[in-house]
Coordinates of C-alpha atoms and ligand atoms in Angstrom, one line a residue:
M81 CA 9.6 95.6 182.1
S82 CA 11.5 92.6 182.5
T83 CA 13.2 91.8 185.8
P84 CA 16.7 93.0 185.9
S85 CA 19.0 90.1 185.6
P86 CA 22.6 89.9 187.2
L87 CA 23.7 87.4 184.5
Y88 CA 26.7 88.4 182.4
P89 CA 25.7 88.9 178.9
I90 CA 26.3 86.2 176.5
Q91 CA 25.4 85.6 172.7
N92 CA 23.7 82.5 171.2
E93 CA 20.7 81.4 169.2
S94 CA 18.3 83.0 171.7
R95 CA 20.3 85.9 173.0
A96 CA 22.3 88.8 171.5
A97 CA 25.0 91.0 173.2
L98 CA 26.8 93.7 171.4
T99 CA 29.3 95.8 173.0
L100 CA 28.8 99.7 173.0
D101 CA 32.6 100.3 174.1
G102 CA 34.4 103.0 172.1
L103 CA 34.7 106.6 171.9
W104 CA 31.6 108.4 173.3
R105 CA 30.7 112.1 173.6
F106 CA 31.1 113.8 177.0
Q107 CA 30.3 117.0 178.5
F108 CA 31.0 118.6 182.2
D109 CA 27.9 120.0 183.8
P110 CA 29.4 122.3 186.5
R111 CA 26.1 124.2 187.2
A112 CA 23.8 121.1 187.1
E113 CA 21.8 122.7 184.2
G114 CA 21.9 119.8 181.9
E115 CA 18.4 118.4 182.7
A116 CA 16.7 121.8 182.5
A117 CA 18.6 122.5 179.3
G118 CA 17.4 119.4 177.4
W119 CA 20.6 117.3 177.5
P120 CA 18.9 114.1 177.9
A121 CA 17.9 114.7 174.3
G122 CA 21.7 115.4 173.4
L123 CA 24.7 117.1 174.4
P124 CA 25.1 120.7 173.2
A125 CA 28.9 120.8 173.2
P126 CA 30.6 117.5 173.7
I127 CA 34.1 116.5 173.5
S128 CA 35.2 112.7 172.8
M129 CA 35.7 110.3 175.9
P130 CA 36.8 106.7 175.8
V131 CA 34.5 103.9 177.3
P132 CA 35.3 102.1 179.5
A133 CA 37.6 104.3 181.4
S134 CA 37.7 107.1 184.1
F135 CA 37.8 110.5 182.6
S136 CA 40.4 112.1 184.8
D137 CA 43.8 111.2 183.6
F138 CA 43.0 112.1 180.1
F139 CA 42.9 115.7 180.9
T140 CA 45.7 118.2 181.2
T141 CA 44.1 120.7 183.6
H142 CA 43.5 120.3 187.4
A143 CA 39.9 121.7 186.7
E144 CA 39.1 118.7 184.4
R145 CA 41.1 116.0 186.1
D146 CA 39.8 116.6 189.5
Y147 CA 36.3 117.6 188.3
V148 CA 33.5 117.0 191.0
G149 CA 29.7 117.2 190.0
D150 CA 27.4 116.2 187.2
F151 CA 28.9 114.9 183.8
W152 CA 27.3 113.4 180.8
Y153 CA 28.0 110.9 178.3
E154 CA 26.4 110.2 175.0
T155 CA 26.4 107.5 172.1
G156 CA 24.4 105.9 169.5
F157 CA 23.4 102.5 168.7
F158 CA 21.7 100.7 165.8
L159 CA 18.9 98.2 166.8
P160 CA 18.6 95.4 164.4
E161 CA 15.0 94.4 163.4
T162 CA 16.1 90.8 164.2
F163 CA 17.2 91.6 167.8
P164 CA 15.5 89.5 170.5
E165 CA 12.3 90.8 172.0
T166 CA 13.5 92.4 175.2
V167 CA 16.5 94.8 174.7
C168 CA 18.5 96.2 177.7
V169 CA 21.5 98.2 178.1
R170 CA 23.7 96.8 180.6
F171 CA 26.5 99.0 182.2
G172 CA 29.2 97.0 184.2
S173 CA 29.5 100.1 186.4
V174 CA 29.0 103.9 186.4
T175 CA 30.7 105.8 189.2
H176 CA 29.1 106.8 191.5
R177 CA 25.5 107.3 190.2
A178 CA 23.7 107.3 186.9
V179 CA 20.5 108.5 185.1
V180 CA 20.1 106.7 181.5
Y181 CA 18.1 108.1 178.8
C182 CA 17.3 106.3 175.6
N183 CA 16.0 108.7 172.9
G184 CA 15.3 111.3 175.4
V185 CA 13.3 109.0 177.6
E186 CA 14.5 108.1 181.2
V187 CA 15.0 104.3 181.4
A188 CA 17.2 103.6 184.7
R189 CA 18.7 105.2 187.7
H190 CA 21.3 103.7 189.7
E191 CA 23.2 104.5 192.9
G192 CA 26.6 102.9 193.6
G193 CA 29.7 103.0 191.4
F194 CA 31.0 99.3 191.4
L195 CA 28.1 97.1 190.4
P196 CA 26.3 96.5 187.2
F197 CA 22.7 97.6 186.2
T198 CA 20.5 97.4 183.2
A199 CA 18.2 99.8 181.5
D200 CA 15.3 98.1 179.6
V201 CA 15.0 100.1 176.4
T202 CA 12.6 97.8 174.7
A203 CA 9.9 100.4 174.5
A204 CA 12.1 103.6 174.1
A205 CA 14.3 102.1 171.3
R206 CA 13.5 102.0 167.7
R207 CA 14.1 98.8 165.7
G208 CA 15.8 99.1 162.4
A209 CA 17.1 102.6 163.4
M210 CA 19.9 104.5 165.1
N211 CA 18.9 105.2 168.7
Q212 CA 20.5 107.8 171.2
L213 CA 21.9 106.9 174.7
V214 CA 22.6 109.6 177.2
V215 CA 23.9 109.1 180.6
K216 CA 24.2 111.7 183.3
V217 CA 26.7 110.8 185.8
N218 CA 27.6 112.3 189.3
N219 CA 30.6 111.7 191.5
E220 CA 29.9 113.3 194.6
L221 CA 30.4 111.7 197.9
S222 CA 28.5 111.9 201.2
E223 CA 28.1 110.2 204.4
S224 CA 25.3 108.0 203.0
T225 CA 27.1 107.2 199.9
L226 CA 29.4 104.1 199.5
P227 CA 32.4 104.8 199.8
C228 CA 31.9 107.5 202.0
G229 CA 33.3 111.3 201.8
A230 CA 32.6 114.9 201.2
Q231 CA 33.4 117.7 198.9
K232 CA 34.8 121.1 199.7
E233 CA 33.7 124.3 197.7
M234 CA 36.7 126.4 196.5
P235 CA 36.7 130.0 196.6
D236 CA 35.9 130.1 192.7
G237 CA 32.8 127.8 193.3
R238 CA 34.5 124.7 192.0
K239 CA 34.1 121.5 194.1
L240 CA 37.0 119.4 195.3
S241 CA 36.5 115.8 196.3
K242 CA 37.5 115.1 200.1
P243 CA 37.2 111.2 200.0
Y244 CA 37.3 109.6 203.5
F245 CA 39.4 106.8 201.8
D246 CA 42.7 106.5 200.5
F247 CA 42.5 106.0 196.9
Y248 CA 41.8 108.7 193.9
N249 CA 38.0 109.1 193.5
Y250 CA 38.0 108.0 189.9
A251 CA 34.8 108.5 188.2
G252 CA 33.1 107.6 184.7
I253 CA 31.8 104.6 182.8
H254 CA 34.4 102.2 184.2
R255 CA 33.3 98.9 182.7
S256 CA 31.9 97.7 179.4
V257 CA 28.4 98.6 178.1
W258 CA 26.5 96.1 176.2
L259 CA 23.3 96.1 174.3
V260 CA 21.8 92.8 175.4
G261 CA 18.8 91.1 173.5
T262 CA 16.7 88.2 175.3
P263 CA 13.5 86.6 174.9
A264 CA 10.5 88.4 176.7
Q265 CA 10.5 85.7 179.5
A266 CA 14.2 85.0 179.7
I267 CA 16.0 83.0 182.2
T268 CA 17.0 85.8 184.6
D269 CA 19.2 84.1 187.2
Y270 CA 20.5 81.0 188.7
S271 CA 22.5 79.8 191.5
V272 CA 24.6 76.6 192.6
R273 CA 25.5 75.2 195.8
Y274 CA 27.8 72.0 196.1
E275 CA 28.0 69.1 198.2
L276 CA 30.7 66.4 198.1
D277 CA 29.6 62.8 198.4
G278 CA 32.6 60.5 198.2
A279 CA 34.2 60.9 194.8
D280 CA 30.9 62.5 193.5
A281 CA 29.6 65.9 193.7
L282 CA 26.1 67.1 194.1
V283 CA 25.2 70.4 192.3
H284 CA 22.2 71.9 194.0
Y285 CA 20.8 74.6 191.7
T286 CA 17.8 77.0 191.3
V287 CA 16.9 78.7 188.0
E288 CA 14.7 81.9 187.8
G289 CA 12.6 83.1 184.8
G290 CA 11.7 81.5 181.6
G291 CA 8.0 82.0 182.3
D292 CA 5.9 78.8 182.7
R293 CA 8.2 77.1 180.3
P294 CA 9.9 73.7 181.3
V295 CA 13.5 74.1 182.4
R296 CA 16.4 71.8 181.6
V297 CA 19.8 71.9 183.4
S298 CA 22.9 69.9 182.3
L299 CA 26.4 70.2 183.1
A300 CA 29.4 69.5 180.5
D301 CA 32.9 68.8 181.4
A302 CA 35.9 70.7 180.0
E303 CA 36.0 68.5 176.9
G304 CA 32.2 69.2 176.2
N305 CA 30.8 65.8 177.2
T306 CA 27.5 66.1 179.3
V307 CA 28.2 64.7 182.6
A308 CA 24.7 65.2 184.3
Q309 CA 21.2 66.8 183.3
T310 CA 17.9 67.0 184.8
E311 CA 14.7 69.2 184.5
G312 CA 13.0 71.6 186.8
R313 CA 13.6 74.9 188.3
K314 CA 15.2 73.6 191.4
G315 CA 17.0 70.3 191.7
V316 CA 20.3 68.4 191.9
L317 CA 22.7 67.3 189.5
R318 CA 24.9 64.3 190.6
V319 CA 28.5 64.5 188.9
K320 CA 30.2 61.0 189.1
D321 CA 34.0 61.3 190.0
A322 CA 33.8 65.0 190.1
H323 CA 36.7 67.0 188.8
L324 CA 37.0 69.7 191.7
W325 CA 38.0 73.3 191.2
Q326 CA 41.2 73.4 193.4
V327 CA 43.2 76.4 194.5
R328 CA 45.7 77.3 191.8
S329 CA 44.4 74.3 189.9
A330 CA 41.1 75.2 188.4
Y331 CA 38.7 73.0 186.5
L332 CA 35.6 74.4 185.1
Y333 CA 32.3 72.6 184.0
R334 CA 29.8 74.5 181.8
I335 CA 26.4 74.8 183.3
V336 CA 23.6 74.9 180.5
L337 CA 20.2 76.3 181.3
T338 CA 17.4 76.0 178.9
A339 CA 13.7 77.2 179.0
G340 CA 11.2 75.6 176.6
D341 CA 12.3 74.1 173.4
G342 CA 14.8 76.5 172.1
Y343 CA 13.0 79.4 173.7
D344 CA 15.9 80.6 175.8
R345 CA 19.5 79.1 176.7
Y346 CA 21.9 80.5 179.2
E347 CA 25.4 79.0 180.0
E348 CA 28.4 79.8 182.0
K349 CA 31.4 78.1 183.3
I350 CA 31.2 77.1 187.1
G351 CA 33.7 75.4 189.3
I352 CA 32.7 72.6 191.7
R353 CA 34.2 73.3 195.2
T354 CA 33.1 73.7 198.7
V355 CA 34.3 76.3 201.4
K356 CA 34.0 76.1 205.0
I357 CA 35.5 77.4 208.1
D358 CA 36.4 74.8 210.4
G359 CA 37.8 76.1 213.8
R360 CA 40.7 78.2 212.8
R361 CA 41.1 76.6 209.4
I362 CA 39.8 77.7 206.1
L363 CA 38.9 74.6 204.0
I364 CA 38.4 74.4 200.3
N365 CA 37.1 71.0 199.4
G366 CA 37.7 69.9 202.9
Q367 CA 41.4 70.8 202.7
P368 CA 43.0 73.5 204.6
V369 CA 44.3 76.6 202.5
Y370 CA 46.7 79.4 203.9
L371 CA 45.8 82.7 202.0
K372 CA 48.8 84.3 200.2
G373 CA 48.3 87.3 198.1
F374 CA 47.3 90.9 197.9
G375 CA 45.0 93.6 198.5
K376 CA 44.5 95.2 195.2
H377 CA 42.8 98.3 193.3
E378 CA 41.3 98.8 190.0
D379 CA 44.0 101.3 189.1
A380 CA 46.3 102.0 186.2
D381 CA 47.9 104.7 184.2
I382 CA 45.8 106.7 181.9
I383 CA 42.6 104.5 182.2
G384 CA 42.2 105.2 186.1
R385 CA 39.7 102.5 187.3
G386 CA 38.5 101.6 183.9
F387 CA 38.6 97.8 183.2
S388 CA 41.1 96.7 180.8
W389 CA 41.7 92.9 179.9
A390 CA 45.2 93.7 179.3
V391 CA 45.9 95.1 182.7
A392 CA 44.1 92.2 184.4
K393 CA 46.2 89.7 182.3
R394 CA 49.4 91.2 183.4
D395 CA 48.3 91.4 187.1
F396 CA 47.3 87.8 187.1
E397 CA 50.7 86.9 185.6
C398 CA 52.5 88.9 188.3
M399 CA 50.4 87.4 191.0
K400 CA 51.1 83.8 189.8
W401 CA 54.8 84.6 189.4
T402 CA 54.9 85.6 193.1
G403 CA 53.3 82.1 194.1
A404 CA 50.2 84.1 195.4
N405 CA 46.6 82.1 195.6
C406 CA 44.3 84.9 196.8
F407 CA 43.4 88.6 196.5
R408 CA 40.7 90.9 198.1
T409 CA 38.8 93.1 196.0
S410 CA 39.7 96.2 198.2
H411 CA 37.7 98.4 198.4
Y412 CA 34.8 97.5 196.1
P413 CA 33.5 94.8 193.8
Y414 CA 35.7 94.6 190.7
A415 CA 34.7 94.4 187.1
E416 CA 33.2 90.7 186.7
E417 CA 36.0 89.9 184.1
W418 CA 38.3 89.9 187.0
Y419 CA 36.3 87.1 188.7
Q420 CA 36.0 85.2 185.4
M421 CA 39.9 85.2 185.3
A422 CA 40.3 84.2 188.8
D423 CA 37.8 81.2 188.2
E424 CA 40.1 80.1 185.2
E425 CA 43.4 80.6 187.1
G426 CA 42.2 78.9 190.4
F427 CA 42.6 82.2 192.5
L428 CA 40.6 82.9 195.7
I429 CA 38.8 86.2 196.2
I430 CA 37.5 87.9 199.2
D431 CA 34.9 90.0 197.7
E432 CA 34.5 93.4 199.2
V433 CA 31.6 95.7 199.3
P434 CA 32.3 99.4 198.8
A435 CA 31.8 100.2 202.5
V436 CA 35.1 102.2 203.0
G437 CA 35.5 105.6 204.7
M438 CA 33.1 104.9 207.5
M439 CA 35.3 107.1 210.0
R440 CA 35.0 111.0 210.0
S441 CA 38.4 112.0 208.7
T442 CA 40.0 112.6 205.4
H443 CA 42.9 110.8 206.5
N444 CA 41.1 108.0 208.3
F445 CA 43.5 105.4 207.2
A446 CA 46.4 107.4 208.8
A447 CA 44.6 108.7 211.7
A448 CA 43.4 105.1 212.5
G449 CA 46.9 103.9 212.2
M450 CA 48.1 106.3 214.7
G451 CA 45.4 105.5 217.2
Q452 CA 43.1 108.5 216.7
Y453 CA 39.6 107.9 217.3
T454 CA 36.4 109.1 215.7
Y455 CA 32.7 107.8 215.9
F456 CA 30.6 107.5 212.7
F457 CA 27.5 105.5 213.4
E458 CA 25.6 107.9 215.6
T459 CA 24.7 110.6 212.9
P460 CA 21.4 111.3 211.2
T461 CA 22.8 109.9 207.8
V462 CA 22.8 106.4 209.1
P463 CA 19.5 105.1 208.0
A464 CA 20.2 106.1 204.4
L465 CA 23.7 104.8 204.7
L466 CA 22.6 101.5 206.1
A467 CA 19.9 101.1 203.3
N468 CA 22.5 101.7 200.7
H469 CA 24.9 99.3 202.5
K470 CA 22.4 96.5 202.4
Q471 CA 21.4 97.3 198.8
Q472 CA 25.0 97.0 197.6
V473 CA 25.7 93.7 199.5
A474 CA 22.6 92.3 197.8
E475 CA 23.7 93.5 194.5
M476 CA 27.4 92.2 195.0
M477 CA 26.2 88.6 196.1
A478 CA 23.5 88.5 193.3
R479 CA 26.3 89.3 190.8
D480 CA 29.2 87.2 192.1
K481 CA 27.5 84.1 193.8
N482 CA 28.2 81.5 191.2
H483 CA 32.0 82.3 191.0
A484 CA 34.1 79.5 192.2
S485 CA 36.7 82.0 192.9
V486 CA 34.7 83.8 195.6
I487 CA 35.3 82.2 199.0
A488 CA 34.4 85.0 201.5
W489 CA 32.4 88.4 201.6
S490 CA 34.0 91.3 203.0
L491 CA 31.3 93.7 204.4
F492 CA 33.5 96.7 205.2
N493 CA 36.9 98.0 205.3
E494 CA 38.0 100.0 208.5
P495 CA 35.1 101.5 209.9
E496 CA 34.6 102.6 213.5
T497 CA 33.7 99.5 215.3
T498 CA 34.0 100.5 218.9
S499 CA 30.7 102.1 219.8
E500 CA 27.4 100.6 220.5
Y501 CA 26.2 102.5 217.4
A502 CA 28.6 100.5 215.2
R503 CA 27.6 97.3 216.8
K504 CA 23.9 98.0 216.0
Y505 CA 24.6 99.0 212.5
F506 CA 26.9 96.0 211.7
S507 CA 24.7 93.5 213.4
E508 CA 22.0 94.6 210.8
V509 CA 24.3 94.5 208.0
F510 CA 25.6 90.9 209.0
A511 CA 21.9 89.5 209.7
Y512 CA 20.9 90.7 206.3
A513 CA 24.0 89.4 204.5
R514 CA 23.5 86.0 206.1
T515 CA 20.2 85.5 204.3
L516 CA 21.3 86.3 200.6
D517 CA 24.2 83.8 199.8
P518 CA 22.9 80.3 198.5
Q519 CA 26.5 78.9 199.5
Q520 CA 26.6 80.6 202.9
R521 CA 30.2 81.6 202.4
P522 CA 32.0 83.1 205.4
L523 CA 31.3 86.8 206.2
T524 CA 34.1 89.1 207.3
G525 CA 35.3 92.7 207.1
A526 CA 38.7 94.4 207.5
F527 CA 39.3 95.9 211.0
E528 CA 41.8 98.7 211.6
K529 CA 44.0 99.3 214.4
N530 CA 41.3 101.0 216.9
S531 CA 39.5 97.7 216.4
A532 CA 41.6 96.2 219.0
P533 CA 40.8 93.1 220.9
D534 CA 39.7 94.9 224.2
K535 CA 37.7 97.7 222.3
C536 CA 36.2 96.2 219.1
R537 CA 32.5 95.6 219.3
C538 CA 32.1 93.9 216.0
Y539 CA 34.7 91.2 215.4
D540 CA 32.4 88.3 216.6
L541 CA 30.0 89.0 213.8
C542 CA 32.6 87.7 211.4
D543 CA 33.4 84.0 210.7
M544 CA 37.0 84.8 210.0
I545 CA 38.6 88.0 211.3
C546 CA 40.6 90.2 208.9
L547 CA 43.1 92.6 210.4
N548 CA 44.7 95.6 208.6
R549 CA 48.0 96.3 210.6
Y550 CA 50.9 98.7 210.0
Y551 CA 53.3 98.2 213.0
G552 CA 56.6 99.2 211.8
W553 CA 55.0 101.8 209.4
Y554 CA 52.2 104.1 210.9
I555 CA 53.4 102.7 214.3
S556 CA 57.1 102.7 215.4
G557 CA 58.5 102.8 212.0
G558 CA 62.2 102.6 210.8
P559 CA 64.6 103.0 213.7
E560 CA 61.7 101.9 216.1
I561 CA 61.0 98.7 214.3
D562 CA 61.9 96.5 217.3
E563 CA 59.5 98.5 219.4
A564 CA 56.8 97.7 216.6
E565 CA 57.4 94.1 217.0
L566 CA 56.8 94.2 220.8
K567 CA 53.5 96.2 220.2
F568 CA 52.4 93.9 217.5
R569 CA 53.0 90.8 219.6
A570 CA 51.2 92.4 222.6
E571 CA 48.1 92.9 220.4
M572 CA 48.5 89.4 219.0
D573 CA 48.9 87.9 222.5
K574 CA 45.4 89.6 223.5
W575 CA 43.7 88.1 220.5
A576 CA 45.2 84.8 221.4
A577 CA 44.1 85.0 224.9
K578 CA 40.5 85.2 223.6
K579 CA 40.8 81.6 222.2
L580 CA 38.3 82.6 219.5
D581 CA 38.8 79.5 217.4
V582 CA 38.4 81.3 214.0
P583 CA 40.9 81.9 211.2
F584 CA 42.8 85.2 211.2
V585 CA 43.9 86.8 208.0
F586 CA 46.1 89.9 207.6
T587 CA 44.4 91.7 204.9
E588 CA 46.7 94.8 205.1
F589 CA 50.3 95.3 206.0
G590 CA 52.9 97.2 204.2
T591 CA 55.3 100.1 203.8
D592 CA 55.5 103.0 201.2
T593 CA 58.5 102.3 199.2
L594 CA 60.0 104.3 196.3
A595 CA 61.1 102.2 193.5
A596 CA 64.1 104.2 193.0
E597 CA 65.1 104.5 196.7
H598 CA 67.9 102.5 198.2
K599 CA 69.9 103.0 201.4
L600 CA 72.2 100.9 203.6
P601 CA 71.4 100.9 206.6
S602 CA 67.7 101.2 205.5
V603 CA 65.5 104.3 205.9
M604 CA 61.8 104.3 205.6
W605 CA 60.7 104.6 201.9
S606 CA 63.6 102.5 200.8
Q607 CA 63.4 99.3 199.2
E608 CA 65.8 97.8 202.0
Y609 CA 63.2 98.9 204.6
Q610 CA 60.3 97.3 202.9
N611 CA 62.1 94.1 203.2
E612 CA 63.0 94.4 206.9
Y613 CA 59.6 95.4 207.6
L614 CA 58.2 92.2 205.9
A615 CA 60.8 89.9 207.7
M616 CA 59.5 91.3 211.0
N617 CA 55.9 90.9 210.0
F618 CA 56.4 87.4 208.9
K619 CA 58.2 86.4 212.1
V620 CA 55.0 87.7 213.9
F621 CA 52.5 85.9 211.5
D622 CA 54.5 82.7 211.9
S623 CA 54.1 82.6 215.7
Y624 CA 50.5 82.6 215.9
D625 CA 48.8 79.4 214.6
F626 CA 45.4 81.1 214.1
V627 CA 47.0 83.3 211.4
Q628 CA 45.9 81.7 208.2
G629 CA 46.5 84.3 205.7
E630 CA 48.5 87.3 204.6
L631 CA 47.5 89.6 202.0
V632 CA 49.9 92.4 201.6
W633 CA 49.0 96.1 201.1
N634 CA 49.3 96.6 198.0
F635 CA 49.7 94.8 194.9
A636 CA 50.8 97.8 193.0
D637 CA 51.3 101.6 193.6
F638 CA 48.1 103.4 193.2
Q639 CA 46.8 106.9 192.8
T640 CA 45.3 108.7 195.7
T641 CA 44.3 112.2 196.6
E642 CA 47.0 114.7 196.9
G643 CA 48.7 115.2 200.3
I644 CA 51.7 115.2 202.7
M645 CA 51.3 111.6 203.2
R646 CA 51.3 110.5 199.7
V647 CA 54.0 111.0 196.7
N648 CA 51.8 111.1 193.7
G649 CA 49.7 108.2 195.2
N650 CA 50.2 105.3 197.7
K651 CA 53.5 103.6 197.1
K652 CA 52.9 100.5 199.2
G653 CA 53.0 98.4 196.0
V654 CA 55.0 95.3 195.8
F655 CA 55.0 96.1 192.2
T656 CA 55.1 99.7 190.6
R657 CA 52.0 101.1 189.1
Q658 CA 53.5 99.9 185.8
R659 CA 53.4 96.4 187.2
Q660 CA 57.3 96.0 187.4
P661 CA 58.7 94.4 190.7
K662 CA 60.2 96.1 193.6
D663 CA 62.7 94.0 195.7
A664 CA 59.9 93.0 197.9
A665 CA 58.2 91.1 195.2
F666 CA 61.2 88.7 195.3
T667 CA 60.9 88.5 198.9
F668 CA 57.3 87.3 198.6
K669 CA 58.0 84.9 195.7
R670 CA 60.7 83.2 197.9
R671 CA 58.4 82.8 201.0
W672 CA 55.1 81.9 199.1
E673 CA 56.8 79.3 197.0
A674 CA 58.1 77.7 200.2
L675 CA 55.0 78.0 202.2
P676 CA 52.9 74.8 202.1
E677 CA 49.4 75.6 200.2
G678 CA 47.6 74.3 203.2
C679 CA 47.4 75.9 206.5
K680 CA 50.6 76.1 208.9
E681 CA 49.9 73.4 211.6
Ligands
GCB727 C1 44.6 101.3 205.2 C2 43.2 101.4 204.1 C3 44.0 101.5 202.9 C4 45.2 102.4 202.7 C5 46.3 101.9 203.7 C6 47.4 103.0 203.7 O1 44.3 100.9 206.3 O2 42.6 100.3 204.3 O3 42.9 101.9 201.8 O4 45.5 102.6 201.4 O5 45.7 101.8 205.0 O6 48.3 102.6 202.9 O7 47.5 103.6 204.6

């Protein structure tokens, strides 16, 4: 077995990568009988299913769309004789857990629906022949899964998803599947860390894998000229007059790693830049930056949470049009292709682990907003949850560490943080996370309303403090907006009085707004109210110099579980789910284009 590698698949003279995306076979397994009935060797009565995509929104019945339990995918692949020695199937993500079989033999298991994993099929697959690939998937939630949730059993025995979070529990093979061929002792990973030295940059690197073969590392500029090269698994490249990767003005070099003489080669684009928190400022290449942008979701009509280059392209175009420079991958790590595009476009990413729903309420987001209170971290499931949380932080950082766009790690969204149990839990998560990133990027997490300045036990674990606040929506909305402003300022004054000397970023604020709803004077849910709410929020943000960023909730309307709080989904989008602007999009464009790129002095 080869070491699992977090590297994105590429093809060249030593490596092969064939996509297995397309129309797979699919079958629900409501009685969880597939294993015993021999489904690992082939599905008895499959229907067709596109990959990558969520299965839900293709269906026309409730039972199928909202299905909870085991479900199976199957496809075939031809393995050429000439394929490199080690053969793996790499899944970008399977939500929420998977068991993979090749020709009836189990080759991998993975927990967690938002990070890649590989199945080594070198032994199980036959060369020069067709091979069968079967994946058993399960989408159930519990208090030790990430994200957290539960299911309810209906009178007819059917299970219904009860997420503790505010997005539809989409499931399926959500990202591309690749057949990857590498040499047996391939390069399995690398990492880079940057230091600026006058006009030069030092690229500190490490390379893993390659057996005992000599390793060479070189760096080419965007025109393909080699600008630095050296040898060894660990070392430094000096780049003369380095062209830095800047916010919304990206410049990418190409790092080329080779093992032996033509034995293996891996290459990838990297951006040279530094990230540092200095007092209340966020510095990129030593220059302050004010974060402007969005909390997003991977969510679109028909494909659900499946990755689509087309949706990603449109989203980046819309974000660029507003003058944004940043987004948070709320509430889980996104497909790798998002980060590749952000690297190219000079966008900053707060990369979030799927630790959401750590509060015991199916309406935690609303309950929290209204000041209701639940504990979470005193329960017997916590050791399993903690182990899972650490595992997913490790997998996220291993996958995303070399992206220039990633400037911070968010280790949670809106957990309970006011008890000693929470303190103990998150101290462990943060201590572990601090050992993982070669670039030592800032660690943070998004705090909800109960994580108030006088109650929160966890904010000091963070290098920058991210607040999700809904004054004027969940608190004192509509005609009470003046009171909302007073309450908002009262909280901000308490934070100010703490003199924490760290940056604060609003990672959520927003109002549900129906694209067709207009009213003068405004009412909640109208486009007019969304703008009034934003104007009040901007006034408050601009009154506190430690506020160093604003990421509105949400970029676009998105699907949620049904309920009285949601009109076929969450409508807090600045864009509709079809990615067309609401009035607020123009408001942001005006504000963000006028704001300096740097921090507000
Ligand atoms: C929050 C959650 C987010 C919800 C949002 C809302 O605080 O972090 O997942 O969608 O509020 O709209 O209520």
